[in-house]
Amino acid sequence: QLAAAVVPAAGRGERLGPGAPKALRELGGVPLLVHAVRALARSRAVGLVVVCAPPDGVAEVVGLLDSHGLEGDDVRVVAGGATRQESVRLGLAAIPADIRVVLVHDAARPLVPVEVVDAVAAAVRSGHPAVVPAVPLADTVKRVEPQPAGAPEPVLDTPDRSTLRAVQTPQGFDRAALHEVHLKALTEETSVTDDAGLIEHFGGRVVVVPGHEEAFKVTRPLDLVLAEAVLARRRA
Ligand code: CTP
Ligand code: MG
């Protein structure tokens, strides 16, 4: 039984700076979204990819995927929403009822190795309803009392770094479990920033499996420089 992957790609990419929506910005001459969809489609665990396009860019995204040979029954495009959470919910709604395993993967993580996709899907299949890939942190992390930009921020404490993980995507879920928390979240404002966070918020169990340093998210301009370098190394 194959998994379906939902790809939220409807963000503006404010932190990347002015330009096209982030998912449509290019890496090695190919849109981030195309890299991400290919990375998922390369996995033998994935049978369907649902792309959540910018609401005003559905036709453009369909055309773009088409022009990169990514059209057909195994790729669908839906309109995303105003928040990542809404985009994922709209993507989930487009998945056929008989699919049991759902992966959610940011379009902004174009270089995720197929091994990570496979490992997450396998962990869900083996009975974990919520699985996230993650890596240890390089930096020490401090919790602070936030202040207006530029003002010194008092430190509250320093969590033991060995217990911290930076989480990536694809995150993998039992479809019913993910669907349930997205419905519950409709009537409650949360500060949650990822899908596993929603599961946790409503009392569910989440496990972490090893991620990969190349699954980093393209967020700021420097990330694009790094991604270009990783791609060049792969192509060498
Ligand atoms: N996303 C989405 N719908 C939204 C907002 C975000 O589908 N309304 C997607 C983005 O396209 C991205 C992923 O969620 O693939 C991770 O979000 P992030 O890195 O924050 O992307 P953006 O929201 O586009 O960037 P920024 O926060 O800098 O504006
Ligand atoms: Mg964002």
XYZ file of N, CA and C and ligand atoms in Angstrom, residues 11-15 22 84 217, ligand 2:
25
model
N 3.460 29.218 0.092
C 4.013 30.358 0.845
C 4.603 31.420 -0.064
N 4.742 32.631 0.492
C 5.284 33.752 -0.273
C 6.812 33.743 -0.256
N 7.385 33.193 0.804
C 8.844 33.236 0.916
C 9.362 34.610 1.296
N 8.688 35.225 2.264
C 9.067 36.582 2.696
C 10.536 36.664 3.118
N 10.996 35.653 3.846
C 12.358 35.727 4.388
C 13.430 35.532 3.331
N 8.242 31.403 -3.121
C 9.484 30.635 -2.892
C 9.529 29.322 -3.664
N 0.381 27.717 6.356
C 0.865 26.384 6.008
C -0.137 25.335 6.467
N 15.849 23.425 5.119
C 14.828 24.249 4.467
C 15.453 25.502 3.881
Mg 6.278 30.758 6.483
